[in-house]
CSV table of C-alpha atoms and ligand atoms in Angstrom, one decimal:
chain,number,residue,atom,x,y,z
A,1,MET,CA,-6.7,-22.5,-14.6
A,2,PRO,CA,-8.0,-24.8,-11.8
A,3,GLU,CA,-6.8,-22.5,-9.0
A,4,MET,CA,-9.6,-20.0,-9.6
A,5,SER,CA,-12.6,-21.9,-8.6
A,6,ASN,CA,-14.8,-18.8,-8.3
A,7,LEU,CA,-14.1,-17.6,-11.8
A,8,ASP,CA,-17.1,-15.3,-12.2
A,9,SER,CA,-15.8,-13.3,-9.2
A,10,TYR,CA,-12.8,-12.2,-11.3
A,11,PRO,CA,-12.6,-9.3,-13.8
A,12,PRO,CA,-12.9,-10.8,-17.3
A,13,VAL,CA,-9.2,-9.9,-18.2
A,14,PHE,CA,-8.1,-12.2,-15.3
A,15,ARG,CA,-10.1,-15.2,-16.5
A,16,HIS,CA,-8.0,-16.4,-19.4
A,17,LEU,CA,-4.6,-17.1,-17.9
A,18,ASN,CA,-3.8,-19.9,-20.1
A,19,GLY,CA,-3.9,-17.5,-23.0
A,20,ALA,CA,-1.6,-15.0,-21.2
A,21,PRO,CA,1.2,-13.8,-23.4
A,22,GLN,CA,4.5,-15.6,-23.0
A,23,ILE,CA,6.7,-13.8,-20.6
A,24,ALA,CA,9.9,-12.0,-21.7
A,25,ALA,CA,13.1,-13.7,-20.6
A,26,GLU,CA,14.3,-10.7,-18.5
A,27,LEU,CA,11.1,-10.7,-16.5
A,28,LYS,CA,11.3,-14.5,-15.9
A,29,ASN,CA,14.7,-14.0,-14.4
A,30,ALA,CA,13.3,-11.3,-12.2
A,31,MET,CA,10.8,-13.8,-10.9
A,32,GLU,CA,13.5,-16.1,-9.6
A,33,ASP,CA,15.6,-13.5,-7.8
A,34,THR,CA,14.0,-13.3,-4.4
A,35,GLN,CA,16.7,-14.1,-1.8
A,36,GLY,CA,14.4,-15.5,0.9
A,37,SER,CA,13.1,-13.9,4.0
A,38,VAL,CA,15.1,-12.1,6.7
A,39,PRO,CA,14.0,-10.7,10.0
A,40,ILE,CA,13.0,-7.2,9.5
A,41,PRO,CA,13.3,-4.6,12.4
A,42,VAL,CA,10.6,-4.8,15.0
A,43,VAL,CA,9.2,-1.7,16.7
A,44,ASP,CA,7.1,-2.0,19.8
A,45,LEU,CA,4.4,0.8,19.9
A,46,GLN,CA,3.8,0.3,23.7
A,47,PHE,CA,7.4,0.8,24.6
A,48,LEU,CA,8.5,3.0,21.7
A,49,SER,CA,12.2,3.4,21.4
A,50,LEU,CA,13.1,6.4,19.2
A,51,ASP,CA,16.5,4.9,18.5
A,52,LYS,CA,15.1,1.6,17.2
A,53,LEU,CA,12.4,3.5,15.2
A,54,GLY,CA,15.0,5.9,13.7
A,55,GLU,CA,17.4,3.1,12.8
A,56,ALA,CA,14.6,1.1,11.1
A,57,CYS,CA,13.5,4.1,9.1
A,58,LYS,CA,17.0,5.0,8.0
A,59,ASP,CA,18.4,1.5,7.2
A,60,TRP,CA,15.2,-0.2,6.0
A,61,GLY,CA,12.4,2.3,5.4
A,62,LEU,CA,10.2,-0.4,6.9
A,63,PHE,CA,9.5,-2.2,10.1
A,64,ARG,CA,7.2,-4.6,11.8
A,65,LEU,CA,4.9,-3.1,14.4
A,66,VAL,CA,4.0,-5.1,17.5
A,67,ASN,CA,1.9,-4.1,20.5
A,68,HIS,CA,-0.1,-1.8,18.3
A,69,GLY,CA,-3.3,-2.1,20.3
A,70,ILE,CA,-5.6,-3.3,17.5
A,71,PRO,CA,-7.6,-6.3,18.8
A,72,PRO,CA,-6.7,-9.5,16.8
A,73,SER,CA,-10.5,-10.1,16.4
A,74,LEU,CA,-10.8,-6.9,14.4
A,75,LEU,CA,-8.0,-7.8,12.1
A,76,SER,CA,-9.4,-11.3,11.5
A,77,GLN,CA,-12.9,-10.0,11.0
A,78,LEU,CA,-11.6,-7.5,8.4
A,79,GLN,CA,-9.8,-10.3,6.5
A,80,ASP,CA,-12.9,-12.5,6.6
A,81,HIS,CA,-15.1,-9.7,5.2
A,82,ALA,CA,-12.6,-8.9,2.5
A,83,LYS,CA,-12.6,-12.6,1.4
A,84,LYS,CA,-16.4,-12.7,1.3
A,85,LEU,CA,-16.6,-9.4,-0.5
A,86,PHE,CA,-14.2,-10.3,-3.2
A,87,ALA,CA,-15.8,-13.7,-3.7
A,88,LEU,CA,-19.0,-11.9,-5.0
A,89,SER,CA,-19.4,-11.9,-8.7
A,90,PHE,CA,-17.5,-9.3,-10.7
A,91,GLU,CA,-20.8,-7.7,-11.7
A,92,SER,CA,-22.1,-7.5,-8.1
A,93,LYS,CA,-18.8,-5.9,-7.0
A,94,GLN,CA,-19.1,-3.3,-9.7
A,95,ALA,CA,-22.7,-2.6,-8.7
A,96,LEU,CA,-22.3,-2.6,-4.9
A,97,LEU,CA,-18.9,-0.9,-4.4
A,98,THR,CA,-19.8,2.6,-5.4
A,99,SER,CA,-18.8,6.1,-4.4
A,100,PRO,CA,-17.3,7.1,-2.1
A,101,MET,CA,-15.8,3.5,-2.1
A,102,SER,CA,-14.5,2.3,-5.5
A,103,TYR,CA,-13.7,-1.1,-6.9
A,104,PHE,CA,-10.7,-1.4,-9.3
A,105,TRP,CA,-8.5,-3.9,-10.9
A,106,GLY,CA,-5.3,-4.3,-13.0
A,107,THR,CA,-3.6,-1.2,-11.5
A,108,PRO,CA,-3.3,0.3,-8.1
A,109,ALA,CA,-3.0,3.8,-9.7
A,110,LEU,CA,-6.3,5.7,-9.3
A,111,THR,CA,-7.5,9.0,-10.5
A,112,ARG,CA,-8.6,11.6,-8.0
A,113,SER,CA,-12.2,10.4,-8.3
A,114,GLY,CA,-11.2,6.9,-7.4
A,115,ASP,CA,-11.3,5.3,-10.9
A,116,ALA,CA,-8.5,3.1,-12.1
A,117,LEU,CA,-6.0,5.0,-14.2
A,118,ARG,CA,-6.3,3.4,-17.6
A,119,GLY,CA,-3.7,3.2,-20.2
A,120,ALA,CA,-1.0,2.1,-17.7
A,121,LEU,CA,1.5,-0.1,-19.6
A,122,ASN,CA,1.8,-2.8,-16.9
A,123,ILE,CA,-1.0,-5.0,-15.7
A,124,ASN,CA,-0.9,-5.7,-12.0
A,125,TRP,CA,-2.7,-8.9,-10.9
A,126,LEU,CA,-4.9,-7.4,-8.3
A,127,GLU,CA,-8.4,-6.3,-7.5
A,128,GLY,CA,-8.9,-3.5,-5.0
A,129,LEU,CA,-11.4,-1.6,-3.0
A,130,ASN,CA,-10.5,2.0,-2.3
A,131,VAL,CA,-12.0,3.6,0.9
A,132,PRO,CA,-11.4,7.3,1.7
A,133,LEU,CA,-11.9,7.1,5.5
A,134,SER,CA,-13.2,10.6,6.0
A,135,GLN,CA,-16.0,9.9,3.5
A,136,LEU,CA,-17.0,6.5,5.0
A,137,PRO,CA,-20.1,7.9,6.8
A,138,GLN,CA,-21.5,8.8,3.3
A,139,PHE,CA,-21.4,5.2,2.2
A,140,GLN,CA,-24.8,3.7,2.7
A,141,SER,CA,-25.7,0.1,1.7
A,142,GLU,CA,-28.7,-2.0,2.2
A,143,ASP,CA,-26.4,-5.0,2.0
A,144,PRO,CA,-25.9,-6.3,5.6
A,145,MET,CA,-22.4,-7.7,4.8
A,146,LEU,CA,-21.3,-4.3,3.3
A,147,ASP,CA,-22.8,-2.4,6.2
A,148,CYS,CA,-20.9,-4.6,8.7
A,149,PHE,CA,-17.7,-4.1,6.6
A,150,ARG,CA,-18.2,-0.3,6.8
A,151,LEU,CA,-18.4,-0.5,10.6
A,152,LEU,CA,-15.3,-2.6,10.9
A,153,LEU,CA,-13.4,-0.2,8.6
A,154,LYS,CA,-14.6,2.8,10.7
A,155,GLU,CA,-13.2,1.1,13.8
A,156,TYR,CA,-10.0,0.1,12.0
A,157,GLY,CA,-9.6,3.7,10.6
A,158,ARG,CA,-9.6,5.0,14.2
A,159,HIS,CA,-6.8,2.7,15.2
A,160,LEU,CA,-4.8,3.5,12.0
A,161,ALA,CA,-5.0,7.2,12.6
A,162,ARG,CA,-3.9,6.7,16.2
A,163,ILE,CA,-1.0,4.6,15.2
A,164,ALA,CA,0.1,6.9,12.3
A,165,THR,CA,0.0,10.0,14.5
A,166,THR,CA,1.9,8.3,17.3
A,167,LEU,CA,4.6,7.1,14.9
A,168,PHE,CA,4.8,10.4,13.1
A,169,GLU,CA,5.3,12.3,16.2
A,170,ALA,CA,8.0,10.0,17.4
A,171,MET,CA,9.7,10.3,13.9
A,172,ALA,CA,9.5,14.0,14.1
A,173,LYS,CA,11.2,13.9,17.5
A,174,ASP,CA,13.9,11.5,16.2
A,175,LEU,CA,14.5,13.8,13.2
A,176,ASP,CA,14.4,17.0,15.4
A,177,LEU,CA,11.8,18.6,13.1
A,178,ASP,CA,10.3,21.9,14.0
A,179,PRO,CA,7.0,21.0,15.7
A,180,LYS,CA,5.2,23.9,14.2
A,181,GLN,CA,6.2,23.1,10.6
A,182,SER,CA,5.7,19.4,10.9
A,183,GLN,CA,2.2,19.7,12.2
A,184,SER,CA,0.7,19.9,8.7
A,185,TYR,CA,2.9,17.1,7.4
A,186,LEU,CA,0.5,14.4,8.5
A,187,ALA,CA,-3.3,14.9,8.3
A,188,GLU,CA,-5.5,12.1,9.6
A,189,SER,CA,-8.3,13.4,7.3
A,190,THR,CA,-6.3,12.3,4.2
A,191,GLY,CA,-6.2,8.6,5.3
A,192,PHE,CA,-7.5,6.0,3.0
A,193,VAL,CA,-7.7,2.2,3.1
A,194,ARG,CA,-7.0,-0.2,0.2
A,195,VAL,CA,-8.3,-3.7,0.4
A,196,TYR,CA,-6.6,-6.0,-2.1
A,197,ARG,CA,-7.2,-9.5,-3.5
A,198,TYR,CA,-4.3,-11.0,-5.5
A,199,PRO,CA,-5.5,-14.0,-7.6
A,200,SER,CA,-3.6,-17.3,-7.4
A,201,GLY,CA,-2.5,-19.3,-10.4
A,202,SER,CA,0.0,-20.1,-13.0
A,203,MET,CA,0.5,-16.5,-13.9
A,204,ALA,CA,2.7,-16.4,-10.7
A,205,ASP,CA,5.6,-17.2,-13.0
A,206,GLU,CA,4.6,-14.5,-15.5
A,207,ALA,CA,3.3,-11.5,-13.8
A,208,TRP,CA,3.4,-9.4,-10.6
A,209,GLY,CA,0.6,-8.8,-8.2
A,210,MET,CA,1.9,-5.3,-7.8
A,211,ILE,CA,5.0,-4.1,-9.7
A,212,ALA,CA,7.9,-2.6,-7.9
A,213,HIS,CA,7.2,0.9,-6.5
A,214,THR,CA,7.6,3.2,-3.5
A,215,ASP,CA,4.6,4.5,-1.7
A,216,SER,CA,3.7,8.2,-2.2
A,217,SER,CA,2.4,8.5,1.3
A,218,VAL,CA,3.9,9.9,4.5
A,219,LEU,CA,3.4,6.5,6.1
A,220,SER,CA,1.7,3.2,5.0
A,221,ILE,CA,0.4,0.5,7.3
A,222,VAL,CA,-0.1,-3.0,5.9
A,223,SER,CA,-2.0,-5.9,7.4
A,224,GLN,CA,-1.3,-8.9,5.3
A,225,ASP,CA,-2.7,-12.5,5.5
A,226,GLN,CA,-0.7,-15.6,6.0
A,227,VAL,CA,-0.1,-16.3,2.2
A,228,GLY,CA,2.8,-13.9,1.9
A,229,GLY,CA,4.2,-12.3,-1.2
A,230,LEU,CA,5.3,-8.8,-0.1
A,231,GLU,CA,8.9,-8.2,-1.0
A,232,ILE,CA,11.3,-5.3,-0.4
A,233,PHE,CA,14.5,-4.3,-2.2
A,234,LYS,CA,17.4,-3.8,0.2
A,235,ASP,CA,21.1,-3.9,-0.4
A,236,ASN,CA,20.5,-4.8,-4.0
A,237,LYS,CA,18.4,-7.9,-3.1
A,238,TRP,CA,14.8,-8.7,-3.0
A,239,LEU,CA,13.7,-10.0,0.4
A,240,LEU,CA,10.4,-11.5,1.4
A,241,VAL,CA,8.5,-9.8,4.3
A,242,ASN,CA,7.3,-12.8,6.2
A,243,PRO,CA,3.7,-12.7,7.3
A,244,ILE,CA,3.4,-12.9,11.1
A,245,PRO,CA,-0.1,-12.9,12.6
A,246,ASN,CA,-1.3,-9.8,14.4
A,247,THR,CA,1.7,-7.7,13.4
A,248,LEU,CA,1.6,-4.7,11.0
A,249,ILE,CA,4.1,-3.6,8.4
A,250,ILE,CA,4.9,0.1,8.4
A,251,HIS,CA,6.4,1.7,5.3
A,252,VAL,CA,8.1,5.0,5.2
A,253,GLY,CA,6.6,6.8,2.2
A,254,ASP,CA,8.0,9.3,-0.3
A,255,MET,CA,6.6,12.3,1.6
A,256,MET,CA,8.4,11.1,4.7
A,257,GLN,CA,11.7,10.6,2.9
A,258,ALA,CA,11.4,14.3,1.7
A,259,ILE,CA,10.4,15.6,5.1
A,260,SER,CA,13.4,13.8,6.6
A,261,ASP,CA,15.9,15.3,4.0
A,262,ASP,CA,16.5,11.7,2.8
A,263,GLU,CA,17.5,10.5,6.3
A,264,TYR,CA,14.6,8.0,6.1
A,265,ILE,CA,14.1,6.0,3.0
A,266,SER,CA,11.0,5.2,1.1
A,267,VAL,CA,11.6,1.5,0.4
A,268,LYS,CA,11.0,0.0,-3.0
A,269,HIS,CA,8.6,-3.0,-2.7
A,270,ARG,CA,6.5,-5.3,-4.8
A,271,VAL,CA,4.0,-8.1,-4.4
A,272,ARG,CA,4.4,-11.6,-5.8
A,273,VAL,CA,1.4,-13.6,-6.8
A,274,ASN,CA,1.1,-17.0,-5.1
A,275,LYS,CA,0.7,-20.1,-7.3
A,276,ARG,CA,-1.8,-21.9,-5.0
A,277,GLU,CA,-3.6,-19.4,-2.8
A,278,GLU,CA,-5.2,-16.0,-3.2
A,279,ARG,CA,-3.7,-13.3,-1.1
A,280,PHE,CA,-5.5,-10.6,0.8
A,281,SER,CA,-4.0,-7.4,2.3
A,282,ILE,CA,-5.5,-4.3,3.8
A,283,CYS,CA,-3.3,-1.2,3.5
A,284,TYR,CA,-3.6,2.3,4.9
A,285,PHE,CA,-2.0,5.5,3.4
A,286,VAL,CA,-1.8,8.9,5.0
A,287,PHE,CA,-0.6,12.2,3.6
A,288,PRO,CA,0.2,15.8,4.4
A,289,ALA,CA,-2.6,18.3,4.8
A,290,GLU,CA,-4.0,19.7,1.6
A,291,GLY,CA,-1.8,22.6,0.5
A,292,SER,CA,1.0,21.9,3.0
A,293,VAL,CA,4.3,22.7,1.4
A,294,ILE,CA,7.1,20.3,2.1
A,295,HIS,CA,10.4,22.0,2.7
A,296,SER,CA,13.5,20.0,2.4
A,297,SER,CA,17.2,20.7,1.8
A,298,LYS,CA,17.1,18.0,-1.0
A,299,TYR,CA,14.0,18.9,-2.9
A,300,ARG,CA,12.4,22.0,-4.2
A,301,PRO,CA,9.3,23.0,-2.2
A,302,PHE,CA,6.3,21.0,-3.3
A,303,THR,CA,2.8,20.0,-2.1
A,304,TYR,CA,1.5,16.4,-2.2
A,305,THR,CA,-0.9,17.6,-4.9
A,306,ASP,CA,2.1,18.6,-7.1
A,307,PHE,CA,3.6,15.3,-6.4
A,308,GLN,CA,0.5,13.3,-7.2
A,309,GLU,CA,-0.1,15.1,-10.5
A,310,GLN,CA,3.5,14.4,-11.6
A,311,VAL,CA,3.1,10.7,-10.7
A,312,GLN,CA,-0.1,10.4,-12.7
A,313,LYS,CA,1.5,12.1,-15.7
A,314,ASP,CA,4.5,9.8,-15.6
A,315,THR,CA,2.4,6.7,-15.1
A,316,LYS,CA,0.4,7.6,-18.2
A,317,THR,CA,3.2,8.6,-20.4
A,318,LEU,CA,6.1,6.4,-19.2
A,319,GLY,CA,4.1,3.5,-17.7
A,320,TYR,CA,5.8,4.0,-14.3
A,321,LYS,CA,6.3,6.4,-11.5
A,322,VAL,CA,9.4,8.5,-11.4
A,323,GLY,CA,8.6,9.8,-7.9
A,324,LEU,CA,10.9,12.0,-5.8
A,325,GLU,CA,13.6,12.4,-8.4
A,326,ARG,CA,11.3,14.7,-10.3
A,327,PHE,CA,11.6,17.2,-7.4
A,328,ARG,CA,15.3,16.8,-6.4
A,329,LEU,CA,17.4,19.9,-6.3
A,330,ILE,CA,20.5,19.6,-8.5
A,331,ALA,CA,23.6,20.2,-6.3
A,332,ASP,CA,25.7,23.3,-7.2
A,333,GLY,CA,28.9,22.6,-9.1
B,1,LIG,O1,-0.5,-5.8,-0.7
B,1,LIG,C1,0.5,-5.4,-0.1
B,1,LIG,O2,1.0,-6.1,0.8
B,1,LIG,C2,1.2,-4.1,-0.5
B,1,LIG,C3,0.4,-3.2,-1.3
B,1,LIG,C4,1.2,-2.0,-1.7
B,1,LIG,O3,2.4,-2.0,-1.7
B,1,LIG,C5,0.5,-0.7,-2.1
B,1,LIG,O4,-0.7,-0.7,-2.1
B,1,LIG,O5,1.2,0.2,-2.3
B,2,LIG,FE1,3.1,0.0,-1.8
């Protein structure tokens, strides 16, 4: 496994790639079926067009955001810090990255307390750092690098909340939502950041960085590095979402799909591991206010907590998330 030079920075389960089990034939085929990259819709936050935004959310469930107002230096500093942080030894990361932050690997599914959900059937080739933004002030560290990272995240969190709120308000307008009701559908206080490292190596032919899923959020905002690997499922094809510097990728999440009565779609996506280079991404997820009941003509009323509990149950018992289908109303007749 020559690609992983900094072997001791990896969780032990990631260190023995040559001994990884042989891949099943059907999964290998899946590895080869990405159809290349296509230009995904672009939305300009400075000159926001409701038509363009609405179209992108309906046809794609995803778009590229430009003119978002985040200084390029902040994005690059965050990426640099993420690289340095994940390069620390596995043991140091476990010791340093403690509550309210949490360090996890092998699965992106976490329990409410921020621990990785164990017992999931599929291993995802990733390590992650979970950062609940509203609890960031409680994170104290003597380590100067971590303290600097905390300040960068705080600054980034402010931008993310601004962007999410601006986009959500525009979406609510596009969908003609009742302003009173939609107010509680997006709560900045629920926002959290996930910083990921996907290892590189020969397992790229054998395993996924992150298996196919939809996001449970209202909106997700992704800043990916130049390695690439994020793919979306559209028109029965897997398409690569090309990395373009200083742009953000916005996903419509499951909550937004329900809020929009299925007019917007929560797009299925996955992450491919790169053979030669590690990949880093920094993702933000935001949710409805605690207790806010989502009313929709397509689903029975539910809160995000109901949804999350169901997802965790399914992930444990089935190995995957069933998602919105669990809440869909069965049409009469
Ligand atoms: O790493 C990425 O680009 C995407 C991660 C993702 O899809 C997720 O955390 O839900
Ligand atoms: Fe995702």
